[in-house]
Short mmCIF file of C-alpha atoms in Angstrom, two decimals:
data_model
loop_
_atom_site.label_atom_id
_atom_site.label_comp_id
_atom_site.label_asym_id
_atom_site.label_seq_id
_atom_site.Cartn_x
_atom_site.Cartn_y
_atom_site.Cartn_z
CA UNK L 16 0.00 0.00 0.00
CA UNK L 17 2.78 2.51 -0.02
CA UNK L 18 3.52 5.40 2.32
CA UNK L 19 0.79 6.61 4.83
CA UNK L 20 -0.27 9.93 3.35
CA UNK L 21 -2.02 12.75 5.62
CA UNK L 22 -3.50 14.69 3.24
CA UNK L 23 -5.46 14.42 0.02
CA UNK L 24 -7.74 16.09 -2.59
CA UNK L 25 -11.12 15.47 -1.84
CA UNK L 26 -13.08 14.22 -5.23
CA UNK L 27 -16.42 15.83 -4.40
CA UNK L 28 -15.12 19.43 -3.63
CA UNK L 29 -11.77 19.90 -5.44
CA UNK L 30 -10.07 20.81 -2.28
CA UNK L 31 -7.50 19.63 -0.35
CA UNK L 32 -8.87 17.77 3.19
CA UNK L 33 -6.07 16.64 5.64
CA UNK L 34 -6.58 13.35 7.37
CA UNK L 35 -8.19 14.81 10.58
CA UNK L 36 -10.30 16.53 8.69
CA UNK L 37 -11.38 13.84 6.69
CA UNK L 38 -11.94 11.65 10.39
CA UNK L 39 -14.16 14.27 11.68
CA UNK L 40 -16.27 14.42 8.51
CA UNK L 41 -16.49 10.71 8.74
CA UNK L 42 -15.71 9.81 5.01
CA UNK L 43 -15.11 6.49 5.66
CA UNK L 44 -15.95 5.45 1.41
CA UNK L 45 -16.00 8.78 0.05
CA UNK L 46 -13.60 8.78 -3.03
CA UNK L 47 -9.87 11.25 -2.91
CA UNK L 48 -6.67 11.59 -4.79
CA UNK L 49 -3.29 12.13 -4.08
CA UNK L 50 -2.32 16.03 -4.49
CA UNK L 51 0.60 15.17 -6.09
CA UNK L 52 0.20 12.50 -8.70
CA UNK L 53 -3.70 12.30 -8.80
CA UNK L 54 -3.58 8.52 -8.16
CA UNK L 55 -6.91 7.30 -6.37
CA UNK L 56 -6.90 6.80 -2.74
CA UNK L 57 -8.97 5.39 0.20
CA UNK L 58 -9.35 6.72 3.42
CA UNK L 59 -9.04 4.69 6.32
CA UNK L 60 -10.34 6.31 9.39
CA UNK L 61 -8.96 6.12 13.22
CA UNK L 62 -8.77 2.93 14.72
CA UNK L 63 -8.08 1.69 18.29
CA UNK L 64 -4.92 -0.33 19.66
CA UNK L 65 -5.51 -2.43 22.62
CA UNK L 66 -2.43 -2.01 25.16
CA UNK L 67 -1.82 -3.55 28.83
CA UNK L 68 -4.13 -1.10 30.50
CA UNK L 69 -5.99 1.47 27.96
CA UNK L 70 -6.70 1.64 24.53
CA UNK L 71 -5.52 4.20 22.27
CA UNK L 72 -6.77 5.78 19.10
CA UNK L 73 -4.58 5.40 16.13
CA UNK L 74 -4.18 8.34 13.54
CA UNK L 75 -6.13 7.88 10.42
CA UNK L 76 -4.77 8.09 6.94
CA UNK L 77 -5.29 7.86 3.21
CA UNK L 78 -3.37 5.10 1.29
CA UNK L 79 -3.13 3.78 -2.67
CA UNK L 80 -5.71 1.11 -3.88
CA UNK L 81 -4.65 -2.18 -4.50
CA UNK L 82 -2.53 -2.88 -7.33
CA UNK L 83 -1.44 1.09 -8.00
CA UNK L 84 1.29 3.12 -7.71
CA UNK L 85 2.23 6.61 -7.04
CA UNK L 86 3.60 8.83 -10.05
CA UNK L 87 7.04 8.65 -10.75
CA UNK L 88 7.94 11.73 -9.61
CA UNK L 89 5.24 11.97 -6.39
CA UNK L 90 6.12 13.05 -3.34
CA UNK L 91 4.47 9.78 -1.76
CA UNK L 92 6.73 7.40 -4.43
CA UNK L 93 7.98 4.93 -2.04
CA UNK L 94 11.24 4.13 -4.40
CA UNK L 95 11.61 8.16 -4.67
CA UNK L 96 11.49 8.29 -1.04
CA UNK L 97 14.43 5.60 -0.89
CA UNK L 98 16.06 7.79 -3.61
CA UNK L 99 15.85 10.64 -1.70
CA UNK L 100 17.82 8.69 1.00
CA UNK L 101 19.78 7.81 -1.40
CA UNK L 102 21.29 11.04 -2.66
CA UNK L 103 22.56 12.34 0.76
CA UNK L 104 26.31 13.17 0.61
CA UNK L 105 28.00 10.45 1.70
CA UNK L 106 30.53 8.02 0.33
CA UNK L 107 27.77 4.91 -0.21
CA UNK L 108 28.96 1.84 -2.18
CA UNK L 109 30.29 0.26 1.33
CA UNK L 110 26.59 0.60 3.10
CA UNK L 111 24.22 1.59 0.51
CA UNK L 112 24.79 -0.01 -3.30
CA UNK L 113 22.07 0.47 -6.02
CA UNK L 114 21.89 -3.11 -6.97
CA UNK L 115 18.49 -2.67 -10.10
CA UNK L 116 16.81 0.24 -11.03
CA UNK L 117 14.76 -0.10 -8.85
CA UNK L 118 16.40 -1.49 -5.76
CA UNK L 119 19.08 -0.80 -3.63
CA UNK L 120 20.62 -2.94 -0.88
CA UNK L 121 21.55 -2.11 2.79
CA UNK L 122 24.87 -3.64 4.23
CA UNK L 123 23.40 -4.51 7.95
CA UNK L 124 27.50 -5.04 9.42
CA UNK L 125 28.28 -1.28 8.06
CA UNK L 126 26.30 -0.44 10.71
CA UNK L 127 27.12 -2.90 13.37
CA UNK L 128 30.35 -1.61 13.26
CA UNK L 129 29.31 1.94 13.18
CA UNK L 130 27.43 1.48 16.31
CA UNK L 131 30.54 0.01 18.26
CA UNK L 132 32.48 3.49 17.53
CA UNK L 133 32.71 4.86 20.69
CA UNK L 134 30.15 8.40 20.28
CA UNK L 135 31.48 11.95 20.63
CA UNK L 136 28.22 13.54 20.35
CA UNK L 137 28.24 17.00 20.07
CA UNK L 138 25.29 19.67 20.21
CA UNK L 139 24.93 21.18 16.36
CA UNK L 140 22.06 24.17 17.29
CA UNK L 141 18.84 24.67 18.70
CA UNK L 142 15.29 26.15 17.42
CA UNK L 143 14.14 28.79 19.70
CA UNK L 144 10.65 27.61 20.40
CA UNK L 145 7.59 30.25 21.15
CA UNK L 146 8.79 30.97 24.84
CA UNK L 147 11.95 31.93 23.43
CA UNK L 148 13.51 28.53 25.14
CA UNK L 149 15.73 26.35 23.50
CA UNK L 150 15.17 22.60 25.07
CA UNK L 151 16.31 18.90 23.82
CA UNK L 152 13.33 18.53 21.10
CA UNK L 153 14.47 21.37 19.69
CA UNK L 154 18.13 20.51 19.27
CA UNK L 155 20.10 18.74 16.84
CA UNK L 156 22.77 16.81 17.57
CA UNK L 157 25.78 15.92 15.52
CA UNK L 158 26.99 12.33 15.66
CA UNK L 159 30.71 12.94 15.16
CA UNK L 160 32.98 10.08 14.46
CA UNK L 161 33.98 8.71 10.89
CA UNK L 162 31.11 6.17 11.00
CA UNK L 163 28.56 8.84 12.17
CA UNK L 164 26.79 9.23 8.74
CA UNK L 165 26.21 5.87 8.58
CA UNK L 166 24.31 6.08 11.52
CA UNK L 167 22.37 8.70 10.54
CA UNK L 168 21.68 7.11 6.83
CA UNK L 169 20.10 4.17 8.93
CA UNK L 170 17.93 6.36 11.03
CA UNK L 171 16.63 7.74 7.74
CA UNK L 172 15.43 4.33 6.42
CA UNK L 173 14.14 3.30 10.03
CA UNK L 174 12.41 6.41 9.42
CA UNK L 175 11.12 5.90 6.16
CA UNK L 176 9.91 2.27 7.05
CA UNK L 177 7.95 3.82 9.81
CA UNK L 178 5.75 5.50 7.31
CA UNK L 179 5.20 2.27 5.63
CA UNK L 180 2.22 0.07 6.61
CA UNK L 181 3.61 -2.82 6.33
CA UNK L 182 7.48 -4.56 5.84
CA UNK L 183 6.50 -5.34 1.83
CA UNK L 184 6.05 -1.84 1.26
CA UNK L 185 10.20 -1.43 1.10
CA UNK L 186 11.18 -4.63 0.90
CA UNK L 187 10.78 -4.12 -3.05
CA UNK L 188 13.15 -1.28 -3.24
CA UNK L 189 15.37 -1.54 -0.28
CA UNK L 190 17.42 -5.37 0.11
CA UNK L 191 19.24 -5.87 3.73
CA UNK L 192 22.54 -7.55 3.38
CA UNK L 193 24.53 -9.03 6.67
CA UNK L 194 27.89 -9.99 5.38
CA UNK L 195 27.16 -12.45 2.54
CA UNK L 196 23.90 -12.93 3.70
CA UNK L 197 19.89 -11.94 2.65
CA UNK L 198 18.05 -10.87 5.43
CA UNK L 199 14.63 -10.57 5.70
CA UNK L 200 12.36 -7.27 6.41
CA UNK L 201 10.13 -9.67 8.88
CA UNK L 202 13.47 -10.62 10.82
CA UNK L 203 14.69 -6.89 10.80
CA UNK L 204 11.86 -4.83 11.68
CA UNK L 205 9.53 -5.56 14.68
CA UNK L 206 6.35 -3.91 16.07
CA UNK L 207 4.45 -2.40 16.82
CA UNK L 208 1.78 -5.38 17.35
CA UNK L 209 2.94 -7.75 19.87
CA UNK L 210 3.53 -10.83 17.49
CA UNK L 211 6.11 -9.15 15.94
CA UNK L 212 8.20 -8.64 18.92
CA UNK L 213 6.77 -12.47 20.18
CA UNK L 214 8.87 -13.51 16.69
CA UNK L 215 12.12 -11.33 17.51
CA UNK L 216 12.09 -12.94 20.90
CA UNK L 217 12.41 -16.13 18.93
CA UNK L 218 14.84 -15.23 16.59
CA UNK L 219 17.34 -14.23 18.94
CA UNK L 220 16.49 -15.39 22.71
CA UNK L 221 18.65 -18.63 21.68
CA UNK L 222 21.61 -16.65 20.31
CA UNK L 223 24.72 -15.64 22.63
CA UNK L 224 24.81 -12.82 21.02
CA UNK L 225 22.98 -10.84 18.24
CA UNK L 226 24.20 -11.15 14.94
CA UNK L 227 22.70 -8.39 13.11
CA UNK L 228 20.94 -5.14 13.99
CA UNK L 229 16.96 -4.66 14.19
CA UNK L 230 14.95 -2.00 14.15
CA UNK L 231 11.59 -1.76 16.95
CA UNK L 232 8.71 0.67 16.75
CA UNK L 233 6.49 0.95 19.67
CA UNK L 234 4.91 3.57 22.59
CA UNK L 235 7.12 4.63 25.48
CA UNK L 236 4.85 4.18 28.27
CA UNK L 237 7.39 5.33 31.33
CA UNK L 238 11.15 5.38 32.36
CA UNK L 239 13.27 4.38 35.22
CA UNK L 240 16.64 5.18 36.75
CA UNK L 241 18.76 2.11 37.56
CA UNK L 242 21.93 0.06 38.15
CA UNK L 243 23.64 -2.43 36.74
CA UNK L 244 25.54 -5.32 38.19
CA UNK L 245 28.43 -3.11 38.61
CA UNK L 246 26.69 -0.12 39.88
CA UNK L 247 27.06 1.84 36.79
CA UNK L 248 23.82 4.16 36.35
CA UNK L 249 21.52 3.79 33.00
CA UNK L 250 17.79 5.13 32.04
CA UNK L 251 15.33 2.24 30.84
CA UNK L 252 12.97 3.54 28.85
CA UNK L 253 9.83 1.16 29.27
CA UNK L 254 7.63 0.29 26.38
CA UNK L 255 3.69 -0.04 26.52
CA UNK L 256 2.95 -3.64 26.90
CA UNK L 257 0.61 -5.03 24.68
CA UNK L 258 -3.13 -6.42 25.75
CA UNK L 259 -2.55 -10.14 25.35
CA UNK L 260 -5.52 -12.89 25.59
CA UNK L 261 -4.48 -15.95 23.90
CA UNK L 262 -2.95 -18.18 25.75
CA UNK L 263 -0.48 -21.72 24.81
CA UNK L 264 -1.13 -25.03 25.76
CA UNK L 265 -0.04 -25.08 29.02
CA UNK L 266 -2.19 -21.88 29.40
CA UNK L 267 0.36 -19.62 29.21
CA UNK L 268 0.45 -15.78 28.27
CA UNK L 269 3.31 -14.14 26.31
CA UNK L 270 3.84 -10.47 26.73
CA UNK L 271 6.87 -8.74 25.39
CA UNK L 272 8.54 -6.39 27.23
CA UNK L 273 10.53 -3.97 25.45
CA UNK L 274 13.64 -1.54 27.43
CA UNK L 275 15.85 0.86 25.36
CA UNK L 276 18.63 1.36 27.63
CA UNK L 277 21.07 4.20 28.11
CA UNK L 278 23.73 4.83 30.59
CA UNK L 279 23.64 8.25 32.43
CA UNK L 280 27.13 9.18 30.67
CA UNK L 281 25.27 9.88 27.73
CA UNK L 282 23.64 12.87 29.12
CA UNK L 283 22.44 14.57 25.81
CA UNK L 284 20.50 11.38 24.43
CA UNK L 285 19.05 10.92 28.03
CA UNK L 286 17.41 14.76 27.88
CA UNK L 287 16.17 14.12 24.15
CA UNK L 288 14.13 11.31 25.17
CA UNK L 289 12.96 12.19 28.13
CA UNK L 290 12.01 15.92 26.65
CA UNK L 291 10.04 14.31 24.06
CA UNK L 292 8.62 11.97 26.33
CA UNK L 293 6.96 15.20 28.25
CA UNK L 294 6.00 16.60 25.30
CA UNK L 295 3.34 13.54 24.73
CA UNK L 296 6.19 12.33 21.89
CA UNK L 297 5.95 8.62 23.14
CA UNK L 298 5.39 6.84 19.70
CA UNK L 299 9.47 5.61 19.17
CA UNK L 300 11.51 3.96 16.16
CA UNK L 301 15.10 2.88 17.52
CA UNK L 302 17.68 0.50 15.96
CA UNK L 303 20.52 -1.46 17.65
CA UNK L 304 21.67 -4.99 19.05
CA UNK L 305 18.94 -6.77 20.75
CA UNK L 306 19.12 -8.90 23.85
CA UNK L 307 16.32 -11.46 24.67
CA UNK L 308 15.39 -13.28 27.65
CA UNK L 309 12.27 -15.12 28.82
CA UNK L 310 10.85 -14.79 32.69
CA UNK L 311 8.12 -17.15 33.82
CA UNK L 312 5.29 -15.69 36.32
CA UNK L 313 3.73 -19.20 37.27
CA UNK L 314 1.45 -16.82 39.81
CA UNK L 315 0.18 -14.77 37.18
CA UNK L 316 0.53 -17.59 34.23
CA UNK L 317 2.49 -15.29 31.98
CA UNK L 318 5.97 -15.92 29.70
CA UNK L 319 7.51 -12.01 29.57
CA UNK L 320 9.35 -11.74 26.84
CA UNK L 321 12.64 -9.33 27.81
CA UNK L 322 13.93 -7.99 24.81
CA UNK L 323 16.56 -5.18 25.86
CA UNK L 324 18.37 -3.09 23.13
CA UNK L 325 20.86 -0.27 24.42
CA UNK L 326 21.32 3.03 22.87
CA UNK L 327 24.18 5.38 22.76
CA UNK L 328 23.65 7.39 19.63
CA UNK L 329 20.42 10.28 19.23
CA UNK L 330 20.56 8.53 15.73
CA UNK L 331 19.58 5.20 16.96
CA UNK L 332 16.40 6.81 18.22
CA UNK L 333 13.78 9.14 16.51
CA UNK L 334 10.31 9.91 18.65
CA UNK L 335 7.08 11.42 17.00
CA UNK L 336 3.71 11.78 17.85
CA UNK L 337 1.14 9.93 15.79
CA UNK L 338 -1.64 8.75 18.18
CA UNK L 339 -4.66 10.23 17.08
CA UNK L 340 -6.29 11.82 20.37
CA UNK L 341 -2.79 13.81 20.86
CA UNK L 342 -3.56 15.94 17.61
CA UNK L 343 -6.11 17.57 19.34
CA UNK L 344 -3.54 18.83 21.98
CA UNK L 345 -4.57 16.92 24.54
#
């Protein structure tokens, strides 16, 4: 289905509705067309998401019929997007290779081994908001270090996947390579329905230690100060848990429970996240290592699912808002 598109031209009128307004009206049917390339589209209005303890309204959008594709040259093109990416100064054949026309491919150890630089990060600016305060939403950070831009070329495609509704929306265009190696969109990105992270937990609980990087999307719900084993101090930021019902044969739950970790030395990282995080930006894309373990509650019948991934880098990370009842500045 392409990119999730939030605004449209509205058949009936000629004009240009976004996808709030479109909600509100209730147009659930009503016919619209991408601004851009004129391609039809349907609307599909806000829907709910079941988590631990509330439910939460989802942000509607408009999205391509089946079996059509943007213009060429549209803004919403989902291989324009990846060219887009694409084009960003930076030496690419060792990370990003244009392998058809069409398709390029992603070397997944480029940026394993970009993430093990150790990170200088360094504050670029800031946007003066309305108050006339600068604060850590409104920064930017530079990730210095000669494998920085790799970084930050991954957090553009985690980014760009994010937009997608589902894995097979890129998977045509972009291929992920881990040395010599094909790996799969479905083993690579996870969430934000709980079966996806139940499958991650899978793929790597059994592994000493993770061979490639993955990307998670989910809802911060909270964060926590702590230790580790050696006293060293870290935030865990705490993601929503999911509202699980089925049960396995032995009658069994299993909830994942997903941590992004970051040690208190990395001060700047700590203040973007937990900026956002007051600012009602909960809904989070991160990449990284993961690290999966699985807890048994016999008193509560429930198999958590601990996957951990820790963060060092601002472009490991990138927080947004896109839960529907938040628009309305709630």
């Amino acid at each position: 289905m392409g990119v999730k598109i939030d605004k449209a031209v509205y058949t009936k009128t000629k004009e240009t509705m976004t996808n709030i307004e479109a909600d509100k009206q209730e147009l659930n049917g009503e016919k619209f067309t991408c601004p851009y390339c004129m391609k039809e589209l349907s609307f599909r209005r806000s829907g709910k998401r079941q988590l631990e303890n509330k439910v939460i309204d989802v942000s509607p959008y408009f999205r391509l019929e089946k079996g059509i594709e943007h213009g060429e040259n549209c803004e919403y093109n989902t291989f324009g997007q990846v060219e887009i990416v694409a084009r960003k100064p930076m030496a690419l054949k060792d990370f990003m290779e244009k392998k058809k026309k069409d398709q390029y491919a992603i070397r997944l150890q480029v940026v394993k081994k970009a993430m093990a630089e150790p990170p200088q990060e360094e504050e670029e600016g800031t946007t003066s908001n309305p108050k006339g305060k600068g604060d850590a939403t409104d920064k930017n950070y530079k990730n210095s270090g000669s494998m920085a831009p790799y970084l930050s070329r991954m957090k553009d495609i985690m980014i760009l996947r994010s937009k997608m509704e589902e894995n097979k929306d890129v998977k045509k265009h972009i291929k992920l390579e881990y040395k010599s190696k094909s790996i799969s969109w479905e083993k690579f990105y996870f969430g934000p329905e709980y079966k996806d992270f139940l499958v991650l937990s899978k793929y790597f609980r059994n592994k000493p230690e993770p061979k490639h990087p993955i990307c998670i999307e989910g809802m911060v719900k909270e964060y926590q100060k702590r230790t580790d084993r050696k006293n060293k101090e870290y935030y865990s930021f705490m993601l929503e848990k999911p509202y699980v019902k089925d049960t396995d044969t032995e009658g069994f739950k299993h909830v994942p429970s997903v941590n992004l970790n970051i040690y208190k030395e990395h001060e700047k990282l700590i203040d973007y996240m937990k900026d956002n995080y007051k600012k009602h930006n909960k809904q989070i894309i991160a990449y990284g290592d993961p690290y999966v373990t699985v807890n048994t509650s016999s008193q509560y019948n429930v198999k958590y699912h601990n996957i951990t991934i820790w963060i060092n880098r601002t472009a490991q990370v990138h927080l947004f808002n896109d839960v529907y009842v938040k628009l309305f500045g709630e």
